[in-house]
Tab-separated table of C-alpha atoms and ligand atoms in Angstrom:
chain	number	residue	atom	x	y	z
A	127	MET	CA	-0.198	23.307	-2.827
A	128	SER	CA	2.097	23.615	-5.951
A	129	GLY	CA	1.690	23.291	-9.666
A	130	PRO	CA	1.275	19.822	-11.124
A	131	LEU	CA	4.203	17.194	-10.642
A	132	TYR	CA	5.477	14.568	-13.123
A	133	SER	CA	8.182	11.662	-12.955
A	134	TRP	CA	11.442	12.437	-14.764
A	135	GLY	CA	10.454	10.874	-17.873
A	136	ARG	CA	7.272	12.906	-18.036
A	137	TYR	CA	5.724	9.559	-19.010
A	138	PRO	CA	2.921	8.435	-18.201
A	139	ARG	CA	1.798	11.878	-18.246
A	140	LEU	CA	-0.046	11.948	-15.109
A	141	PRO	CA	-0.166	15.295	-13.370
A	142	GLN	CA	0.223	15.016	-9.631
A	143	THR	CA	-1.067	17.735	-7.116
A	144	GLY	CA	1.600	18.124	-4.664
A	145	HIS	CA	0.859	18.842	-0.990
A	146	ALA	CA	3.876	20.215	0.682
A	147	CYS	CA	5.061	19.891	4.153
A	148	HIS	CA	7.955	21.804	5.698
A	149	TRP	CA	8.177	20.648	9.459
A	150	ARG	CA	8.390	17.216	10.941
A	151	ASP	CA	5.860	17.929	13.714
A	152	GLU	CA	3.393	18.713	10.865
A	153	LEU	CA	4.024	15.909	8.802
A	154	ALA	CA	1.365	13.346	10.771
A	155	ALA	CA	-1.504	15.968	10.246
A	156	ALA	CA	-0.488	16.705	6.579
A	157	LEU	CA	-0.854	12.846	5.940
A	158	GLU	CA	-4.153	12.542	7.885
A	159	ARG	CA	-5.684	15.505	5.859
A	160	LEU	CA	-4.761	13.835	2.376
A	161	VAL	CA	-5.950	10.428	3.500
A	162	ARG	CA	-9.207	11.920	4.602
A	163	SER	CA	-9.603	13.756	1.462
A	164	GLN	CA	-8.169	11.565	-1.255
A	165	GLY	CA	-8.272	7.968	0.194
A	166	SER	CA	-4.531	7.417	-0.401
A	167	THR	CA	-1.111	9.337	-1.077
A	168	LEU	CA	2.565	8.814	-1.661
A	169	ALA	CA	5.495	10.626	-0.330
A	170	PHE	CA	7.394	12.699	-3.359
A	171	GLY	CA	10.897	13.413	-3.167
A	172	ASN	CA	12.279	15.322	-6.024
A	173	GLY	CA	10.770	13.529	-8.949
A	174	ARG	CA	13.988	11.969	-10.269
A	175	SER	CA	12.317	8.498	-10.756
A	176	TYR	CA	11.543	7.954	-14.407
A	177	GLY	CA	8.333	6.317	-14.767
A	178	ASP	CA	5.248	5.908	-12.430
A	179	SER	CA	6.687	4.501	-9.072
A	180	CYS	CA	6.861	8.094	-7.607
A	181	LEU	CA	3.205	8.953	-8.965
A	182	ALA	CA	0.413	8.431	-6.306
A	183	ALA	CA	-2.764	6.499	-7.240
A	184	SER	CA	-4.821	9.155	-6.152
A	185	ASP	CA	-2.561	11.644	-8.109
A	186	HIS	CA	-2.192	13.605	-4.751
A	187	VAL	CA	1.288	13.454	-3.382
A	188	LEU	CA	2.933	14.457	-0.103
A	189	GLN	CA	5.913	16.713	-0.980
A	190	ALA	CA	8.727	15.743	1.565
A	191	ARG	CA	11.357	18.094	-0.251
A	192	GLY	CA	10.623	20.917	2.242
A	193	LEU	CA	12.034	18.695	5.065
A	194	ASN	CA	15.765	19.372	4.045
A	195	ARG	CA	17.466	20.233	7.474
A	196	LEU	CA	20.649	18.655	8.583
A	197	ILE	CA	19.567	17.472	11.989
A	198	GLU	CA	22.960	16.200	13.520
A	199	ALA	CA	26.570	15.330	12.403
A	200	ASP	CA	29.583	13.243	13.884
A	201	TRP	CA	32.225	14.642	11.582
A	202	GLN	CA	34.846	12.430	13.437
A	203	ALA	CA	33.017	9.164	12.598
A	204	GLY	CA	31.485	10.349	9.433
A	205	VAL	CA	27.844	9.779	10.355
A	206	VAL	CA	24.992	12.440	9.267
A	207	ARG	CA	21.414	12.609	10.247
A	208	ALA	CA	19.170	14.664	8.031
A	209	GLU	CA	15.703	15.177	7.065
A	210	ALA	CA	14.358	12.883	4.197
A	211	GLY	CA	13.857	15.755	1.743
A	212	ALA	CA	17.612	16.854	1.782
A	213	THR	CA	19.157	15.939	-1.475
A	214	LEU	CA	22.260	14.179	-1.794
A	215	GLY	CA	23.696	17.484	-2.967
A	216	GLU	CA	22.987	19.129	0.126
A	217	VAL	CA	24.347	16.519	2.222
A	218	LEU	CA	27.748	16.590	-0.158
A	219	ALA	CA	27.694	20.243	0.548
A	220	ALA	CA	28.139	19.811	4.190
A	221	ALA	CA	30.222	16.736	4.057
A	222	ILE	CA	32.873	17.616	1.362
A	223	PRO	CA	34.582	20.478	3.584
A	224	ARG	CA	35.022	18.248	6.319
A	225	GLY	CA	36.685	15.500	4.202
A	226	TRP	CA	33.655	13.066	3.727
A	227	PHE	CA	31.819	12.001	0.680
A	228	LEU	CA	28.763	9.612	0.280
A	229	ALA	CA	29.441	6.052	0.223
A	230	VAL	CA	26.989	5.314	-2.352
A	231	THR	CA	25.653	7.857	-5.018
A	232	PRO	CA	23.422	7.643	-8.108
A	233	GLY	CA	23.909	9.510	-11.048
A	234	THR	CA	22.002	12.586	-9.897
A	235	GLN	CA	22.864	14.668	-6.876
A	236	PHE	CA	18.980	15.978	-6.903
A	237	ALA	CA	17.865	12.712	-5.503
A	238	THR	CA	16.563	12.907	-1.889
A	239	LEU	CA	17.598	10.749	0.935
A	240	GLY	CA	13.944	9.608	1.150
A	241	GLY	CA	13.973	8.685	-2.561
A	242	ALA	CA	17.462	7.128	-2.363
A	243	ILE	CA	16.333	4.732	0.498
A	244	ALA	CA	12.832	4.051	-1.222
A	245	ASN	CA	14.525	2.924	-4.348
A	246	ASP	CA	17.724	1.568	-2.599
A	247	VAL	CA	19.716	3.248	-5.400
A	248	HIS	CA	23.115	2.163	-6.511
A	249	GLY	CA	26.162	3.814	-8.039
A	250	LYS	CA	29.376	3.416	-10.027
A	251	ASN	CA	30.907	1.734	-6.894
A	252	HIS	CA	28.138	-1.099	-6.243
A	253	HIS	CA	31.021	-3.906	-6.864
A	254	ARG	CA	32.568	-2.609	-3.783
A	255	ARG	CA	29.894	-1.199	-1.459
A	256	GLY	CA	26.622	-2.424	-2.389
A	257	THR	CA	23.650	-0.186	-2.398
A	258	PHE	CA	22.575	3.124	-0.552
A	259	GLY	CA	20.722	0.759	2.191
A	260	SER	CA	23.938	-0.793	3.024
A	261	GLN	CA	25.106	2.513	4.342
A	262	LEU	CA	22.132	3.303	6.040
A	263	LEU	CA	22.275	3.077	9.875
A	264	ARG	CA	18.453	4.016	10.746
A	265	PHE	CA	15.599	6.209	9.713
A	266	GLY	CA	12.154	7.604	11.223
A	267	LEU	CA	9.204	6.123	9.512
A	268	LEU	CA	5.786	7.774	9.966
A	269	ARG	CA	2.828	5.347	9.624
A	270	HIS	CA	-0.748	6.333	9.157
A	271	GLY	CA	-2.288	5.425	12.707
A	272	GLU	CA	1.019	4.326	14.430
A	273	GLY	CA	3.278	7.299	14.477
A	274	LEU	CA	6.810	7.739	14.233
A	275	LEU	CA	8.896	4.491	14.293
A	276	THR	CA	12.742	4.231	14.431
A	277	CYS	CA	13.902	1.489	12.062
A	278	SER	CA	17.363	-0.057	11.848
A	279	PRO	CA	18.790	-3.591	11.105
A	280	GLY	CA	18.150	-4.036	14.992
A	281	GLU	CA	15.094	-2.226	15.522
A	282	ASN	CA	11.800	-2.734	13.631
A	283	PRO	CA	14.083	-4.914	11.497
A	284	GLU	CA	11.197	-6.077	9.134
A	285	LEU	CA	10.066	-2.403	8.490
A	286	PHE	CA	13.680	-1.627	7.775
A	287	ALA	CA	14.061	-4.158	5.172
A	288	ALA	CA	10.730	-3.658	3.507
A	289	THR	CA	11.447	0.043	3.543
A	290	VAL	CA	14.804	-0.019	1.712
A	291	GLY	CA	13.910	-0.558	-1.815
A	292	GLY	CA	10.203	-0.255	-0.526
A	293	LEU	CA	8.929	2.263	-3.169
A	294	GLY	CA	7.666	4.530	-0.607
A	295	LEU	CA	5.136	2.304	0.449
A	296	THR	CA	5.665	1.220	4.150
A	297	GLY	CA	5.465	4.850	5.382
A	298	VAL	CA	6.793	8.398	4.987
A	299	ILE	CA	10.399	8.518	5.835
A	300	VAL	CA	10.815	11.458	7.959
A	301	TRP	CA	14.631	11.362	8.590
A	302	ALA	CA	17.827	9.328	7.859
A	303	GLU	CA	21.244	8.485	9.270
A	304	ILE	CA	23.923	7.497	6.834
A	305	ARG	CA	27.450	6.388	6.918
A	306	LEU	CA	30.015	8.275	4.935
A	307	ILE	CA	33.197	7.668	3.491
A	308	PRO	CA	36.633	9.653	4.064
A	309	ILE	CA	38.143	11.673	1.346
A	310	ARG	CA	41.364	13.603	1.008
A	311	ALA	CA	40.370	15.629	-2.043
A	312	SER	CA	37.105	16.307	-3.823
A	313	ARG	CA	38.370	15.719	-7.264
A	314	ILE	CA	38.356	12.228	-9.200
A	315	GLU	CA	41.435	10.728	-10.868
A	316	GLY	CA	41.096	7.841	-13.138
A	317	ARG	CA	41.223	6.588	-16.700
A	318	GLN	CA	39.154	6.125	-19.774
A	319	GLN	CA	39.410	3.373	-22.240
A	320	ARG	CA	37.860	2.654	-25.507
A	321	PHE	CA	36.518	-1.149	-26.299
A	322	GLY	CA	35.508	-2.527	-29.372
A	323	GLY	CA	32.893	-5.156	-28.221
A	324	LEU	CA	31.305	-6.764	-25.447
A	325	ALA	CA	33.781	-9.545	-24.738
A	326	GLU	CA	36.521	-6.782	-24.291
A	327	PHE	CA	33.919	-4.717	-21.996
A	328	PHE	CA	33.746	-7.953	-19.791
A	329	ALA	CA	37.438	-8.597	-19.769
A	330	LEU	CA	38.050	-4.818	-18.892
A	331	SER	CA	35.511	-4.637	-15.948
A	332	ALA	CA	36.964	-8.114	-14.528
A	333	GLU	CA	40.339	-6.455	-14.683
A	334	LEU	CA	39.541	-2.821	-13.449
A	335	ASP	CA	36.636	-3.035	-11.167
A	336	GLU	CA	38.746	-4.793	-8.891
A	337	ARG	CA	41.421	-2.040	-8.580
A	338	HIS	CA	39.159	1.168	-8.512
A	339	GLU	CA	36.413	2.390	-6.511
A	340	TYR	CA	34.290	3.550	-9.300
A	341	GLY	CA	33.614	1.913	-12.807
A	342	VAL	CA	31.024	2.287	-15.349
A	343	ALA	CA	30.869	2.215	-19.246
A	344	TRP	CA	29.234	4.179	-21.854
A	345	ILE	CA	27.927	2.075	-24.794
A	346	ASP	CA	26.985	2.997	-28.302
A	347	CYS	CA	23.555	1.630	-28.535
A	348	LEU	CA	23.291	1.842	-32.344
A	349	ALA	CA	26.572	0.196	-33.291
A	350	CYS	CA	25.813	-2.969	-35.348
A	351	GLY	CA	27.594	-5.948	-36.790
A	352	SER	CA	31.149	-6.179	-35.754
A	353	ARG	CA	30.698	-3.047	-33.723
A	354	THR	CA	28.012	-4.057	-31.388
A	355	GLY	CA	28.834	-3.400	-27.704
A	356	ARG	CA	31.605	-0.925	-28.657
A	357	GLY	CA	31.872	1.861	-25.940
A	358	ILE	CA	34.372	3.716	-23.393
A	359	TYR	CA	35.170	2.314	-19.801
A	360	SER	CA	35.745	4.944	-17.214
A	361	VAL	CA	37.220	4.083	-13.693
A	362	GLY	CA	38.209	6.398	-10.939
A	363	GLU	CA	38.799	7.245	-7.384
A	364	HIS	CA	39.002	10.133	-5.040
A	365	ALA	CA	42.334	12.033	-5.651
A	366	ARG	CA	44.605	11.556	-2.829
A	367	TYR	CA	45.881	15.075	-2.904
A	368	GLY	CA	44.073	18.565	-3.738
A	369	ARG	CA	41.148	20.566	-2.093
A	370	LEU	CA	38.069	19.795	-0.521
A	371	GLU	CA	35.838	21.719	-2.596
A	372	VAL	CA	31.936	21.984	-3.101
A	373	GLU	CA	31.418	22.587	-6.873
A	374	GLU	CA	29.004	25.311	-7.943
A	375	PRO	CA	25.829	23.811	-9.205
A	376	THR	CA	24.998	24.644	-13.290
A	377	ARG	CA	22.650	27.581	-13.998
A	378	LEU	CA	22.123	26.055	-17.565
A	379	ARG	CA	18.874	24.818	-18.242
A	380	VAL	CA	16.565	23.733	-21.276
A	381	PRO	CA	14.165	26.502	-21.011
A	382	LEU	CA	11.010	24.846	-22.566
A	383	THR	CA	9.673	21.640	-23.613
A	384	PRO	CA	9.562	21.289	-27.596
A	385	PRO	CA	6.526	19.799	-29.128
A	386	VAL	CA	8.598	16.943	-30.431
A	387	SER	CA	11.721	15.026	-29.196
A	388	LEU	CA	15.223	16.728	-30.532
A	389	ILE	CA	16.488	13.029	-30.301
A	390	ASN	CA	16.130	11.198	-33.704
A	391	ARG	CA	18.171	8.282	-35.328
A	392	LEU	CA	20.265	10.887	-37.457
A	393	SER	CA	21.266	13.008	-34.221
A	394	LEU	CA	21.840	9.917	-32.192
A	395	ARG	CA	24.272	8.470	-34.834
A	396	ALA	CA	26.017	11.563	-35.298
A	397	PHE	CA	26.494	11.953	-31.506
A	398	ASN	CA	27.568	8.537	-30.864
A	399	GLU	CA	30.171	8.308	-33.784
A	400	LEU	CA	31.794	11.710	-32.534
A	401	HIS	CA	31.685	10.539	-28.773
A	402	TRP	CA	33.281	7.366	-29.792
A	403	ARG	CA	36.022	8.983	-31.979
A	404	ARG	CA	36.682	11.838	-29.553
A	405	GLN	CA	38.244	9.179	-27.182
A	406	PRO	CA	41.649	8.027	-28.249
A	407	ALA	CA	42.480	4.665	-29.140
A	408	ALA	CA	44.833	4.189	-26.300
A	409	PRO	CA	43.943	4.319	-22.404
A	410	SER	CA	43.857	8.062	-21.524
A	411	ARG	CA	44.089	9.847	-17.839
A	412	LEU	CA	40.731	11.162	-16.154
A	413	ARG	CA	41.052	14.195	-14.015
A	414	CYS	CA	37.776	15.979	-13.070
A	415	GLY	CA	35.668	17.543	-10.446
A	416	TYR	CA	33.193	15.203	-8.630
A	417	GLN	CA	29.905	16.532	-10.428
A	418	PRO	CA	31.147	15.819	-13.871
A	419	PHE	CA	32.278	12.410	-13.060
A	420	PHE	CA	29.353	11.367	-10.782
A	421	TYR	CA	26.646	13.716	-12.256
A	422	PRO	CA	27.384	14.714	-15.703
A	423	LEU	CA	23.635	15.227	-16.605
A	424	ASP	CA	23.021	17.335	-13.608
A	425	ARG	CA	24.804	19.963	-15.439
A	426	LEU	CA	21.800	20.511	-17.741
A	427	LEU	CA	18.990	21.578	-15.778
A	428	ASN	CA	15.629	20.089	-17.203
A	429	TRP	CA	17.299	18.085	-19.644
A	430	ASN	CA	14.283	15.678	-19.669
A	431	ARG	CA	12.600	18.287	-21.630
A	432	ILE	CA	14.694	17.661	-24.855
A	433	TYR	CA	12.433	14.459	-25.434
A	434	GLY	CA	9.448	16.953	-26.092
A	435	ARG	CA	5.979	16.605	-24.923
A	436	PRO	CA	5.502	12.913	-25.232
A	437	GLY	CA	8.463	12.558	-22.777
A	438	PHE	CA	10.747	9.322	-22.645
A	439	GLN	CA	11.134	5.839	-21.024
A	440	GLN	CA	14.587	4.425	-19.589
A	441	TYR	CA	14.736	0.573	-19.803
A	442	GLN	CA	17.093	-0.541	-17.054
A	443	CYS	CA	17.659	-4.223	-16.574
A	444	VAL	CA	20.291	-6.338	-14.568
A	445	ILE	CA	21.114	-9.684	-15.935
A	446	PRO	CA	22.734	-12.426	-13.580
A	447	GLU	CA	26.397	-13.000	-14.060
A	448	ALA	CA	26.309	-16.474	-15.774
A	449	GLY	CA	24.344	-15.417	-18.608
A	450	ALA	CA	25.054	-11.837	-18.935
A	451	GLU	CA	27.432	-11.656	-22.081
A	452	PRO	CA	25.256	-13.425	-24.497
A	453	ALA	CA	21.988	-11.689	-22.911
A	454	VAL	CA	23.320	-8.217	-23.278
A	455	GLY	CA	24.514	-8.911	-26.742
A	456	GLU	CA	21.000	-10.023	-27.607
A	457	LEU	CA	19.621	-6.909	-26.165
A	458	LEU	CA	22.102	-4.686	-27.768
A	459	ARG	CA	21.652	-6.254	-31.362
A	460	ALA	CA	17.757	-5.721	-30.955
A	461	ILE	CA	18.199	-2.131	-29.849
A	462	GLY	CA	20.953	-1.561	-32.862
A	463	GLU	CA	18.342	-2.956	-35.203
A	464	SER	CA	15.494	-1.065	-34.192
A	465	GLY	CA	17.505	2.188	-34.604
A	466	GLN	CA	15.960	3.552	-31.482
A	467	GLY	CA	17.442	4.620	-28.060
A	468	SER	CA	19.528	7.680	-27.153
A	469	PHE	CA	23.160	8.540	-26.207
A	470	LEU	CA	22.384	7.918	-22.769
A	471	ALA	CA	23.367	4.310	-22.638
A	472	VAL	CA	25.286	2.795	-19.602
A	473	LEU	CA	26.756	-0.761	-18.905
A	474	LYS	CA	27.752	-1.482	-15.318
A	475	ARG	CA	28.998	-4.680	-13.551
A	476	CYS	CA	27.034	-5.059	-10.236
A	477	GLY	CA	29.054	-7.091	-7.391
A	478	ASP	CA	27.590	-9.399	-4.831
A	479	VAL	CA	27.516	-7.278	-1.599
A	480	PRO	CA	23.947	-8.185	-0.465
A	481	SER	CA	21.324	-5.489	-0.371
A	482	PRO	CA	19.375	-5.086	2.982
A	483	GLY	CA	16.332	-4.316	1.209
A	484	LEU	CA	13.383	-7.019	0.258
A	485	LEU	CA	12.681	-5.398	-3.334
A	486	SER	CA	16.374	-4.249	-4.104
A	487	PHE	CA	17.002	-4.006	-7.780
A	488	PRO	CA	20.744	-4.986	-8.056
A	489	LEU	CA	22.054	-8.542	-8.169
A	490	PRO	CA	25.457	-9.794	-9.234
A	491	GLY	CA	25.509	-9.398	-12.916
A	492	THR	CA	25.529	-6.753	-15.526
A	493	SER	CA	23.232	-3.972	-15.707
A	494	LEU	CA	22.140	-2.132	-18.830
A	495	ALA	CA	20.276	1.349	-18.939
A	496	LEU	CA	19.231	3.533	-21.700
A	497	ASP	CA	16.711	6.092	-22.695
A	498	PHE	CA	14.191	5.962	-25.342
A	499	PRO	CA	12.008	8.722	-26.627
A	500	GLN	CA	8.355	7.795	-26.104
A	501	ARG	CA	6.485	6.720	-29.282
A	502	ALA	CA	4.118	4.067	-30.199
A	503	ALA	CA	6.831	1.749	-31.625
A	504	LEU	CA	8.558	1.179	-28.344
A	505	GLY	CA	6.133	-1.277	-27.231
A	506	ARG	CA	7.143	-3.831	-29.660
A	507	LEU	CA	10.733	-3.156	-28.918
A	508	PHE	CA	10.291	-3.331	-25.112
A	509	ALA	CA	8.371	-6.728	-25.508
A	510	ARG	CA	11.399	-7.862	-27.320
A	511	LEU	CA	13.855	-7.030	-24.663
A	512	ASP	CA	11.471	-8.003	-21.855
A	513	ALA	CA	11.633	-11.765	-23.350
A	514	ILE	CA	15.318	-11.628	-23.560
A	515	VAL	CA	15.583	-10.537	-19.828
A	516	ARG	CA	13.278	-12.973	-18.816
A	517	GLU	CA	14.839	-15.714	-20.397
A	518	ALA	CA	18.136	-14.727	-19.074
A	519	GLY	CA	16.547	-14.553	-15.295
A	520	GLY	CA	17.068	-10.911	-14.946
A	521	ARG	CA	14.825	-8.130	-13.902
A	522	LEU	CA	13.774	-4.593	-14.553
A	523	TYR	CA	14.441	-1.533	-12.246
A	524	PRO	CA	11.095	-0.154	-10.596
A	525	ALA	CA	12.742	3.453	-10.433
A	526	LYS	CA	12.861	3.628	-14.171
A	527	ASP	CA	9.809	1.652	-15.234
A	528	ALA	CA	6.605	2.542	-16.905
A	529	HIS	CA	5.874	-0.698	-18.781
A	530	MET	CA	6.742	-3.877	-16.913
A	531	SER	CA	4.064	-6.485	-16.860
A	532	GLY	CA	2.757	-7.682	-13.325
A	533	SER	CA	3.676	-11.115	-14.211
A	534	ASP	CA	7.310	-10.173	-14.928
A	535	PHE	CA	7.551	-8.107	-11.719
A	536	ARG	CA	6.084	-10.660	-9.559
A	537	ARG	CA	8.401	-13.337	-10.934
A	538	ALA	CA	11.478	-11.241	-10.446
A	539	TYR	CA	10.726	-9.687	-7.291
A	540	PRO	CA	9.088	-12.861	-5.291
A	541	ALA	CA	9.280	-10.824	-1.960
A	542	TRP	CA	6.725	-8.331	-3.391
A	543	GLU	CA	3.942	-10.216	-0.988
A	544	ARG	CA	5.940	-9.477	2.198
A	545	LEU	CA	6.039	-5.701	1.143
A	546	GLU	CA	2.504	-5.788	0.566
A	547	ALA	CA	1.908	-7.374	3.820
A	548	LEU	CA	3.937	-4.483	5.314
A	549	ARG	CA	2.337	-1.786	3.188
A	550	ASP	CA	1.086	1.157	4.789
A	551	PRO	CA	-2.432	0.795	3.323
A	552	THR	CA	-3.006	4.605	2.933
A	553	LEU	CA	0.203	4.807	0.462
A	554	GLU	CA	-0.430	3.651	-2.984
A	555	SER	CA	1.436	4.379	-6.117
A	556	ARG	CA	0.435	3.820	-9.931
A	557	PHE	CA	3.347	1.401	-10.328
A	558	TRP	CA	2.196	-0.654	-7.446
A	559	GLN	CA	-1.485	-0.729	-8.599
A	560	ARG	CA	0.065	-1.664	-12.232
A	561	VAL	CA	2.137	-4.578	-11.210
A	562	THR	CA	0.404	-6.013	-8.485
A	563	ARG	CA	-3.304	-6.059	-9.735
A	564	GLN	CA	-2.728	-6.505	-13.437
B	283	FAD	C1	20.039	11.648	-14.218
B	283	FAD	C2	19.733	10.522	-13.268
B	283	FAD	C3	20.497	9.651	-12.812
B	283	FAD	C4	20.090	8.696	-12.043
B	283	FAD	N1	21.160	7.572	-11.921
B	283	FAD	C5	20.903	6.530	-11.029
B	283	FAD	C6	21.674	5.568	-10.607
B	283	FAD	O1	22.911	5.742	-11.041
B	283	FAD	N2	21.468	4.629	-9.726
B	283	FAD	C7	20.172	4.410	-9.393
B	283	FAD	O2	19.854	3.611	-8.545
B	283	FAD	N3	19.085	5.620	-9.750
B	283	FAD	C8	19.375	6.446	-10.487
B	283	FAD	N4	18.578	7.294	-10.840
B	283	FAD	C9	17.281	7.219	-10.263
B	283	FAD	C10	17.127	8.077	-8.906
B	283	FAD	O3	18.278	7.955	-8.347
B	283	FAD	C11	15.789	7.509	-7.881
B	283	FAD	O4	14.854	7.366	-8.936
B	283	FAD	C12	15.823	8.330	-6.804
B	283	FAD	O5	14.844	7.371	-5.902
B	283	FAD	C13	14.936	9.549	-7.332
B	283	FAD	O6	14.905	10.185	-5.888
B	283	FAD	P1	13.728	11.474	-5.551
B	283	FAD	O7	14.109	11.929	-4.395
B	283	FAD	O8	13.721	12.120	-6.712
B	283	FAD	O9	12.541	10.616	-5.300
B	283	FAD	P2	11.241	10.379	-6.154
B	283	FAD	O10	11.637	10.066	-7.622
B	283	FAD	O11	10.482	11.679	-5.782
B	283	FAD	O12	10.368	9.112	-5.527
B	283	FAD	C14	10.990	7.915	-5.700
B	283	FAD	C15	10.495	6.906	-4.522
B	283	FAD	O13	10.796	7.426	-3.399
B	283	FAD	C16	9.804	7.488	-2.442
B	283	FAD	N5	10.098	8.697	-1.641
B	283	FAD	C17	10.448	9.883	-1.976
B	283	FAD	N6	10.534	10.665	-0.626
B	283	FAD	C18	10.204	9.494	0.347
B	283	FAD	C19	10.008	9.720	1.817
B	283	FAD	N7	10.423	10.937	2.445
B	283	FAD	N8	9.370	8.899	2.437
B	283	FAD	C20	9.018	7.726	1.792
B	283	FAD	N9	9.223	7.433	0.348
B	283	FAD	C21	9.685	8.384	-0.267
B	283	FAD	C22	8.568	7.780	-3.483
B	283	FAD	O14	7.223	7.406	-3.073
B	283	FAD	C23	8.742	7.047	-4.520
B	283	FAD	O15	8.411	5.844	-4.497
B	283	FAD	C24	18.975	8.694	-11.573
B	283	FAD	C25	17.806	9.428	-11.982
B	283	FAD	C26	18.283	10.536	-12.890
B	283	FAD	C27	17.330	11.622	-13.275
């Protein structure tokens, strides 16, 4: 057993008792023990989900992080099989020197393979490659009382589809086999460009995403009036020449959790203004390592602590293409007027590569994600944002969520009943209880 575990937002504050397992052949017995003693459990990767989807209804999780070995690799074909507790960073450490990279990566390299599958994560190249599940060849799934099943689009296909984006509810993923993409160098080259408003963002994304592997925008969530929707667009690709180098992870960390959030309206306005002004008005070249490009936040360990003891919530929604521009405008106006939010605000166009998962989050449209220090007033703002998302036919991302209503979830994810039918009844999360029973 280890100390209490929390989700990344540290909200809701529901301490989890971790039960670690380090060996594949001990996993079935560990699951059995937990089910007998607690009634139900949930696999826990590395706790990089923000809300309550990685918290067990029983508050006792089965920690898979100790299962972190590389099992097999074909470096000719770029196919890797590893245990599900291996982080994306650990896969990259083996793959980069051999000229391979993850085909899809979220904004943290500390997510595990199991977590990446369970949330069917997406990255800056969703417009080209879809979600993590699109690059997934097969995995081993341990179900209580059924043993280890191999799942792929051709073998146990229903369980494959339900597990990709299945929030850890269909079984414990023991290992996964993924397809990588070839690279010639590990650095990233691209460009950055300021935009003055949403119309410009949409024009830029239409022009740039087609030509670049990666594209994403930072947005100033506090800008109001004529400046609403201003931000900085970044695009990039793997450099054609250079070294294949695994970058050193950071050692910088936030040492403790302050009693209150260090993010407030004043510090946020100042940061956003500075960040915006630092970017030259004309497009500029971008050359950097893969870590600052893909994982800027990973460079400060435990950064989630800056929100203080109350924690924080992330609001991430995706709005279908047709109504995206007016709806995102409304969302930003509501956020700007509230004066809440943080400097971590991201706008991204999602493409139309279909996700293999039943409950995958992305859909063709625009995704907006931003963090908010936890406080009572957030409820009113989130209710307003939810109404805008609902009206536009959009949905929220379960991996980031701690507030979505059951009715919004069931409307936005109509396949939830198929997942419920395939759920391993011994696996249950706080999130699933909240959105399917309330
Ligand atoms: C800084 C930061 C940036 C991020 N950027 C993005 C982004 O760009 N795109 C994106 O999509 N997400 C993003 N995320 C979210 C993150 O990628 C996902 O929440 C991911 O699922 C976290 O993986 P984890 O290993 O920490 O899993 P956890 O958070 O511990 O668990 C997540 C889910 O996976 C399940 N799970 C974990 N391991 C297993 C297993 N072995 N078997 C079965 N189920 C399992 C859990 O039950 C839970 O439902 C970001 C998170 C952070 C902190």
